[in-house]
């Protein structure tokens, strides 16, 4: 009989420091040590916790957000860099698998990034939110398909999505098809009101049921003082309350502990990984319950970059034809239609 495998998970509902990203990081490191002291091996933090979620963009018009946007740039995280080194050090020392949400700065752009650290301190995955939501599109760039995958860690196979990416069924399916066992969900929290928390409840429990995996969800928290600072107009302050639902959900859609909906805190619960197989025996969405000959997903998981350097040292002249390697790449990444293949082969014939 296989050895019983239990993973103790911690979901952290926490407020950032809105003045100093270094102080937010200090809060993260303290929470990691607290989780480890409680015996946790897997820890999830809220969406873009470091240095802070851009709540300002939700309550202020774009024309008034320039200064706060630039301040977010100043405190955002370069990957790899000092922030990732600090988190990796604690993960390695305490044997923790960590999922941390950060604002990633990549030269002139910011991205909503999810970082997965293994228990040996290695950074197993950096992924970016593929489509920022509503007000967020003024703050972050778009991610690509390279992060839509699960990774092997000391606690099992882990995947992650941020906030309303959970409303993209194909994004969720890409992780399901990559056999995630534990799903890290991250939301900002302290937004929109009770309806956001209610919708979150449905979303994370549905993903647990459909994917047959555990879901560990973490949401952020704002104090009343922080709310007043972000939105001096009292009429707008209600938009920054509620919307918290930190939770740990089984593959059968049940809460292991009551969700945390107010205040800061940490949920800790033991996940019996045998429940993954128990659920999938009944309903495996990407296995015996799938019909890939009827319905399947095509994922372009190549990193999208603005510049690709040719191997040749020669400078091509304007209007030059693609070489055979380009032809093969076109064939490899085409959907196999006759017209596409004929066009490529005609190009080869002309050059011959």
Short mmCIF file of C-alpha atoms in Angstrom, two decimals:
data_model
loop_
_atom_site.label_atom_id
_atom_site.label_comp_id
_atom_site.label_asym_id
_atom_site.label_seq_id
_atom_site.Cartn_x
_atom_site.Cartn_y
_atom_site.Cartn_z
CA UNK A 1 0.00 0.00 0.00
CA UNK A 2 1.29 3.48 -0.86
CA UNK A 3 2.46 5.60 2.04
CA UNK A 4 -0.12 8.14 3.18
CA UNK A 5 0.94 11.59 2.02
CA UNK A 6 -0.18 14.61 4.01
CA UNK A 7 0.74 18.18 3.06
CA UNK A 8 0.15 20.89 5.65
CA UNK A 9 -0.85 24.09 3.86
CA UNK A 10 -0.97 27.68 5.07
CA UNK A 11 -3.01 30.42 3.38
CA UNK A 12 -2.02 33.91 4.52
CA UNK A 13 -4.41 36.87 4.62
CA UNK A 14 -2.19 39.88 5.17
CA UNK A 15 -1.96 43.65 4.73
CA UNK A 16 0.95 45.19 2.84
CA UNK A 17 2.99 48.18 3.96
CA UNK A 18 1.85 50.90 1.58
CA UNK A 19 4.95 53.03 2.15
CA UNK A 20 7.83 50.63 1.77
CA UNK A 21 8.11 47.42 -0.25
CA UNK A 22 10.97 46.29 1.99
CA UNK A 23 8.63 46.36 4.97
CA UNK A 24 6.03 44.33 3.08
CA UNK A 25 8.76 41.80 2.33
CA UNK A 26 9.63 41.71 6.03
CA UNK A 27 6.01 40.85 6.78
CA UNK A 28 6.18 38.03 4.23
CA UNK A 29 9.33 36.58 5.76
CA UNK A 30 7.82 36.74 9.26
CA UNK A 31 4.70 34.95 8.00
CA UNK A 32 6.85 32.24 6.39
CA UNK A 33 8.59 31.56 9.67
CA UNK A 34 5.24 31.52 11.49
CA UNK A 35 3.85 29.02 8.97
CA UNK A 36 6.92 26.82 9.34
CA UNK A 37 6.60 26.96 13.13
CA UNK A 38 3.07 25.61 12.68
CA UNK A 39 4.38 22.71 10.61
CA UNK A 40 3.34 23.97 7.18
CA UNK A 41 5.16 22.83 4.06
CA UNK A 42 3.19 24.88 1.54
CA UNK A 43 2.41 28.60 1.89
CA UNK A 44 0.34 30.88 -0.36
CA UNK A 45 0.23 34.70 -0.22
CA UNK A 46 -2.21 37.13 -1.94
CA UNK A 47 -2.03 38.58 -5.45
CA UNK A 48 0.81 41.10 -5.97
CA UNK A 49 1.32 41.44 -2.23
CA UNK A 50 4.88 42.74 -2.71
CA UNK A 51 5.12 45.66 -2.58
CA UNK A 52 1.32 46.12 -2.66
CA UNK A 53 -1.66 45.62 -4.95
CA UNK A 54 -2.44 48.81 -6.99
CA UNK A 55 -5.70 49.60 -5.21
CA UNK A 56 -5.28 53.25 -6.21
CA UNK A 57 -6.07 52.37 -9.83
CA UNK A 58 -9.48 51.02 -8.83
CA UNK A 59 -10.74 54.20 -7.16
CA UNK A 60 -8.94 57.02 -9.02
CA UNK A 61 -9.19 58.05 -12.69
CA UNK A 62 -6.10 57.26 -14.79
CA UNK A 63 -5.15 60.93 -15.15
CA UNK A 64 -4.64 61.15 -11.38
CA UNK A 65 -2.67 57.94 -10.89
CA UNK A 66 0.67 58.88 -12.41
CA UNK A 67 2.52 59.57 -9.16
CA UNK A 68 1.27 56.39 -7.47
CA UNK A 69 2.02 54.33 -10.56
CA UNK A 70 5.61 55.61 -10.60
CA UNK A 71 5.94 54.92 -6.88
CA UNK A 72 4.82 51.34 -7.56
CA UNK A 73 7.59 51.08 -10.17
CA UNK A 74 10.10 52.26 -7.57
CA UNK A 75 9.18 49.52 -5.09
CA UNK A 76 8.43 46.69 -7.52
CA UNK A 77 10.38 43.44 -7.74
CA UNK A 78 13.12 42.50 -10.21
CA UNK A 79 13.24 38.74 -10.80
CA UNK A 80 15.74 37.42 -9.86
CA UNK A 81 16.90 39.96 -7.32
CA UNK A 82 17.08 40.79 -3.60
CA UNK A 83 13.40 39.97 -2.94
CA UNK A 84 13.55 36.54 -4.54
CA UNK A 85 16.86 35.82 -2.81
CA UNK A 86 15.36 36.67 0.59
CA UNK A 87 12.28 34.48 0.06
CA UNK A 88 14.39 31.64 -1.36
CA UNK A 89 16.66 31.75 1.69
CA UNK A 90 13.77 31.26 4.13
CA UNK A 91 12.14 28.62 1.90
CA UNK A 92 15.40 26.67 1.83
CA UNK A 93 16.12 27.05 5.54
CA UNK A 94 12.59 26.13 6.66
CA UNK A 95 11.79 23.59 3.90
CA UNK A 96 8.83 25.51 2.46
CA UNK A 97 7.17 25.56 -0.95
CA UNK A 98 6.03 29.17 -1.38
CA UNK A 99 3.69 30.90 -3.84
CA UNK A 100 4.18 34.66 -3.69
CA UNK A 101 2.43 37.36 -5.71
CA UNK A 102 4.56 40.33 -6.77
CA UNK A 103 4.54 43.36 -8.99
CA UNK A 104 7.42 42.45 -11.30
CA UNK A 105 9.39 45.23 -12.95
CA UNK A 106 10.95 44.30 -16.26
CA UNK A 107 12.68 47.44 -17.51
CA UNK A 108 9.89 49.84 -18.52
CA UNK A 109 6.89 47.63 -17.72
CA UNK A 110 5.21 46.12 -14.69
CA UNK A 111 3.60 42.68 -14.59
CA UNK A 112 1.37 40.80 -12.20
CA UNK A 113 3.66 37.86 -11.44
CA UNK A 114 3.27 34.65 -9.46
CA UNK A 115 6.46 33.07 -8.12
CA UNK A 116 6.68 29.43 -7.02
CA UNK A 117 9.68 28.56 -4.82
CA UNK A 118 10.54 24.96 -4.02
CA UNK A 119 11.63 23.75 -0.58
CA UNK A 120 15.28 23.87 -1.66
CA UNK A 121 14.95 27.60 -2.42
CA UNK A 122 14.91 27.22 -6.21
CA UNK A 123 12.52 29.39 -8.20
CA UNK A 124 10.50 26.75 -10.08
CA UNK A 125 8.16 29.11 -11.92
CA UNK A 126 7.67 32.76 -12.69
CA UNK A 127 4.43 33.37 -14.53
CA UNK A 128 2.59 36.55 -15.46
CA UNK A 129 -1.15 37.16 -15.43
CA UNK A 130 -2.17 36.71 -19.05
CA UNK A 131 -4.85 39.43 -19.10
CA UNK A 132 -4.98 42.14 -16.43
CA UNK A 133 -8.54 42.95 -15.43
CA UNK A 134 -10.38 46.23 -15.99
CA UNK A 135 -8.42 48.98 -14.15
CA UNK A 136 -5.34 46.75 -13.98
CA UNK A 137 -4.75 47.15 -17.73
CA UNK A 138 -3.46 50.67 -17.04
CA UNK A 139 -0.89 49.22 -14.62
CA UNK A 140 0.42 45.89 -15.93
CA UNK A 141 1.47 44.36 -19.22
CA UNK A 142 0.15 41.02 -20.45
CA UNK A 143 1.75 37.66 -19.72
CA UNK A 144 2.11 34.76 -22.16
CA UNK A 145 1.41 31.04 -22.28
CA UNK A 146 4.79 29.97 -20.96
CA UNK A 147 3.52 30.13 -17.38
CA UNK A 148 0.34 28.13 -17.95
CA UNK A 149 1.79 24.94 -16.52
CA UNK A 150 2.23 23.02 -13.29
CA UNK A 151 5.62 22.35 -11.72
CA UNK A 152 6.93 19.52 -9.59
CA UNK A 153 7.77 20.56 -6.02
CA UNK A 154 8.49 18.94 -2.69
CA UNK A 155 4.75 18.90 -1.88
CA UNK A 156 3.49 17.75 -5.27
CA UNK A 157 2.61 19.21 -8.63
CA UNK A 158 1.64 22.88 -8.20
CA UNK A 159 -0.08 25.32 -10.55
CA UNK A 160 -1.20 28.92 -10.02
CA UNK A 161 -3.58 31.53 -11.41
CA UNK A 162 -4.37 35.06 -10.31
CA UNK A 163 -7.84 36.43 -9.61
CA UNK A 164 -10.11 36.53 -12.66
CA UNK A 165 -7.83 34.23 -14.63
CA UNK A 166 -10.05 31.67 -12.90
CA UNK A 167 -12.86 32.92 -15.14
CA UNK A 168 -10.87 31.81 -18.18
CA UNK A 169 -11.80 28.12 -18.49
CA UNK A 170 -9.04 27.43 -21.02
CA UNK A 171 -6.38 28.85 -18.70
CA UNK A 172 -7.65 26.60 -15.94
CA UNK A 173 -7.82 23.64 -18.29
CA UNK A 174 -4.18 24.09 -19.28
CA UNK A 175 -3.19 23.51 -15.63
CA UNK A 176 -5.62 20.63 -15.26
CA UNK A 177 -4.16 18.98 -18.37
CA UNK A 178 -0.70 19.41 -16.85
CA UNK A 179 -1.85 17.35 -13.86
CA UNK A 180 -1.74 19.89 -11.06
CA UNK A 181 -2.40 18.36 -7.63
CA UNK A 182 -2.36 21.62 -5.66
CA UNK A 183 -3.64 24.87 -7.10
CA UNK A 184 -2.57 28.23 -5.68
CA UNK A 185 -5.20 30.93 -6.18
CA UNK A 186 -4.44 34.56 -5.41
CA UNK A 187 -6.83 37.52 -5.18
CA UNK A 188 -6.26 41.11 -3.98
CA UNK A 189 -9.00 41.11 -1.32
CA UNK A 190 -10.44 44.28 0.26
CA UNK A 191 -12.32 45.18 -2.91
CA UNK A 192 -15.82 45.38 -4.34
CA UNK A 193 -17.65 44.05 -1.27
CA UNK A 194 -19.35 40.83 -0.26
CA UNK A 195 -20.28 39.95 -3.83
CA UNK A 196 -16.58 39.53 -4.65
CA UNK A 197 -16.11 37.14 -1.74
CA UNK A 198 -19.22 35.19 -2.76
CA UNK A 199 -18.04 34.88 -6.37
CA UNK A 200 -14.60 33.81 -5.17
CA UNK A 201 -16.16 31.08 -3.07
CA UNK A 202 -17.94 29.62 -6.10
CA UNK A 203 -14.87 29.97 -8.31
CA UNK A 204 -12.30 28.22 -6.14
CA UNK A 205 -14.62 25.41 -5.09
CA UNK A 206 -15.62 24.78 -8.68
CA UNK A 207 -11.99 24.59 -9.80
CA UNK A 208 -11.24 22.11 -7.02
CA UNK A 209 -14.13 19.90 -8.13
CA UNK A 210 -13.48 20.17 -11.86
CA UNK A 211 -9.71 19.66 -11.65
CA UNK A 212 -9.72 17.15 -8.81
CA UNK A 213 -7.05 19.07 -6.92
CA UNK A 214 -6.66 21.00 -3.69
CA UNK A 215 -7.07 24.78 -3.94
CA UNK A 216 -5.26 27.05 -1.50
CA UNK A 217 -6.52 30.61 -1.89
CA UNK A 218 -5.10 33.76 -0.31
CA UNK A 219 -6.56 37.26 -0.36
CA UNK A 220 -5.13 40.55 0.85
CA UNK A 221 -6.44 42.85 3.56
CA UNK A 222 -6.54 46.62 4.07
CA UNK A 223 -6.92 48.35 7.42
CA UNK A 224 -9.36 51.22 7.81
CA UNK A 225 -6.42 53.62 7.95
CA UNK A 226 -5.09 52.28 4.66
CA UNK A 227 -8.51 52.51 3.04
CA UNK A 228 -8.83 56.17 4.07
CA UNK A 229 -5.38 56.88 2.69
CA UNK A 230 -6.05 55.27 -0.68
CA UNK A 231 -9.52 56.80 -1.02
CA UNK A 232 -9.87 60.10 0.89
CA UNK A 233 -13.35 60.44 -0.62
CA UNK A 234 -15.60 58.55 1.81
CA UNK A 235 -18.02 57.65 -0.98
CA UNK A 236 -15.27 55.60 -2.64
CA UNK A 237 -14.07 53.84 0.49
CA UNK A 238 -16.80 51.22 0.32
CA UNK A 239 -15.16 49.98 -2.90
CA UNK A 240 -12.15 48.92 -0.78
CA UNK A 241 -13.99 46.82 1.79
CA UNK A 242 -15.02 43.18 1.75
CA UNK A 243 -14.01 40.77 -0.97
CA UNK A 244 -11.88 38.51 1.25
CA UNK A 245 -12.13 34.73 1.20
CA UNK A 246 -8.88 33.05 2.18
CA UNK A 247 -9.55 29.31 2.07
CA UNK A 248 -8.24 25.77 1.70
CA UNK A 249 -10.53 23.52 -0.39
CA UNK A 250 -10.39 19.78 -1.04
CA UNK A 251 -10.78 18.05 -4.44
CA UNK A 252 -14.33 17.26 -3.32
CA UNK A 253 -15.12 20.97 -3.02
CA UNK A 254 -15.22 21.10 0.78
CA UNK A 255 -13.49 23.59 3.04
CA UNK A 256 -10.89 22.00 5.32
CA UNK A 257 -11.27 24.92 7.73
CA UNK A 258 -13.74 27.83 7.78
CA UNK A 259 -12.71 30.58 5.34
CA UNK A 260 -11.11 33.77 6.64
CA UNK A 261 -13.17 36.75 5.46
CA UNK A 262 -12.06 39.59 7.74
CA UNK A 263 -8.83 40.78 9.28
CA UNK A 264 -5.33 39.45 9.00
CA UNK A 265 -4.61 35.83 9.79
CA UNK A 266 -3.36 32.47 8.62
CA UNK A 267 -5.32 29.32 7.85
CA UNK A 268 -3.48 26.05 8.39
CA UNK A 269 -4.83 22.63 7.39
CA UNK A 270 -3.62 19.16 6.47
CA UNK A 271 -4.30 18.07 2.90
CA UNK A 272 -4.62 14.30 2.43
CA UNK A 273 -3.29 13.87 -1.10
CA UNK A 274 -5.16 10.56 -1.47
CA UNK A 275 -8.28 12.68 -2.08
CA UNK A 276 -6.89 13.70 -5.47
CA UNK A 277 -7.06 10.14 -6.77
CA UNK A 278 -10.36 9.53 -5.00
CA UNK A 279 -11.93 12.42 -6.90
CA UNK A 280 -10.32 11.58 -10.24
CA UNK A 281 -11.50 7.96 -10.03
CA UNK A 282 -15.02 9.34 -10.29
CA UNK A 283 -14.40 12.24 -12.68
CA UNK A 284 -11.08 12.94 -14.40
CA UNK A 285 -11.68 15.96 -16.65
CA UNK A 286 -8.54 15.38 -18.70
CA UNK A 287 -8.60 11.57 -18.60
CA UNK A 288 -11.44 9.07 -18.66
CA UNK A 289 -14.05 11.84 -18.56
CA UNK A 290 -12.50 13.72 -21.49
CA UNK A 291 -13.31 13.50 -25.19
CA UNK A 292 -10.16 14.89 -26.86
CA UNK A 293 -11.27 13.74 -30.32
CA UNK A 294 -14.20 16.17 -29.91
CA UNK A 295 -12.86 18.89 -27.59
CA UNK A 296 -9.22 19.80 -26.99
CA UNK A 297 -7.06 22.80 -26.13
CA UNK A 298 -4.27 24.28 -28.25
CA UNK A 299 -1.74 26.18 -26.10
CA UNK A 300 1.12 28.27 -27.45
CA UNK A 301 3.52 28.00 -24.52
CA UNK A 302 6.47 29.72 -26.18
CA UNK A 303 7.77 32.80 -24.30
CA UNK A 304 6.81 35.88 -26.29
CA UNK A 305 9.73 38.29 -26.69
CA UNK A 306 10.01 41.57 -28.62
CA UNK A 307 13.32 40.62 -30.26
CA UNK A 308 14.61 37.36 -31.69
CA UNK A 309 18.20 37.39 -32.89
CA UNK A 310 19.05 35.32 -35.95
CA UNK A 311 21.91 32.83 -35.61
CA UNK A 312 23.61 34.24 -38.71
CA UNK A 313 25.99 37.19 -38.36
CA UNK A 314 24.89 38.51 -41.75
CA UNK A 315 22.50 41.44 -41.78
CA UNK A 316 19.47 40.58 -43.91
CA UNK A 317 18.36 43.20 -46.38
CA UNK A 318 14.87 44.58 -46.24
CA UNK A 319 12.34 42.29 -47.82
CA UNK A 320 14.59 39.24 -47.75
CA UNK A 321 12.90 35.86 -47.86
CA UNK A 322 12.84 33.57 -44.81
CA UNK A 323 15.37 30.76 -44.68
CA UNK A 324 14.68 27.04 -44.39
CA UNK A 325 14.80 27.17 -40.59
CA UNK A 326 12.00 29.74 -40.66
CA UNK A 327 10.08 27.46 -43.00
CA UNK A 328 10.44 24.54 -40.62
CA UNK A 329 9.36 26.71 -37.69
CA UNK A 330 6.31 27.78 -39.68
CA UNK A 331 5.47 24.16 -40.36
CA UNK A 332 6.10 23.12 -36.75
CA UNK A 333 3.81 25.80 -35.32
CA UNK A 334 1.12 25.81 -37.98
CA UNK A 335 -2.19 24.13 -37.37
CA UNK A 336 -1.42 21.77 -40.23
CA UNK A 337 -3.82 23.21 -42.81
CA UNK A 338 -3.05 22.48 -46.44
CA UNK A 339 -2.94 26.16 -47.44
CA UNK A 340 -0.28 26.98 -44.84
CA UNK A 341 1.93 24.05 -45.82
CA UNK A 342 1.58 24.80 -49.54
CA UNK A 343 2.60 28.42 -48.97
CA UNK A 344 5.73 27.39 -47.11
CA UNK A 345 6.70 24.74 -49.64
CA UNK A 346 6.22 27.20 -52.52
CA UNK A 347 8.66 29.54 -50.78
CA UNK A 348 11.21 26.75 -50.61
CA UNK A 349 10.72 25.98 -54.31
CA UNK A 350 11.25 29.60 -55.32
CA UNK A 351 14.56 29.78 -53.45
CA UNK A 352 15.69 26.48 -54.98
#
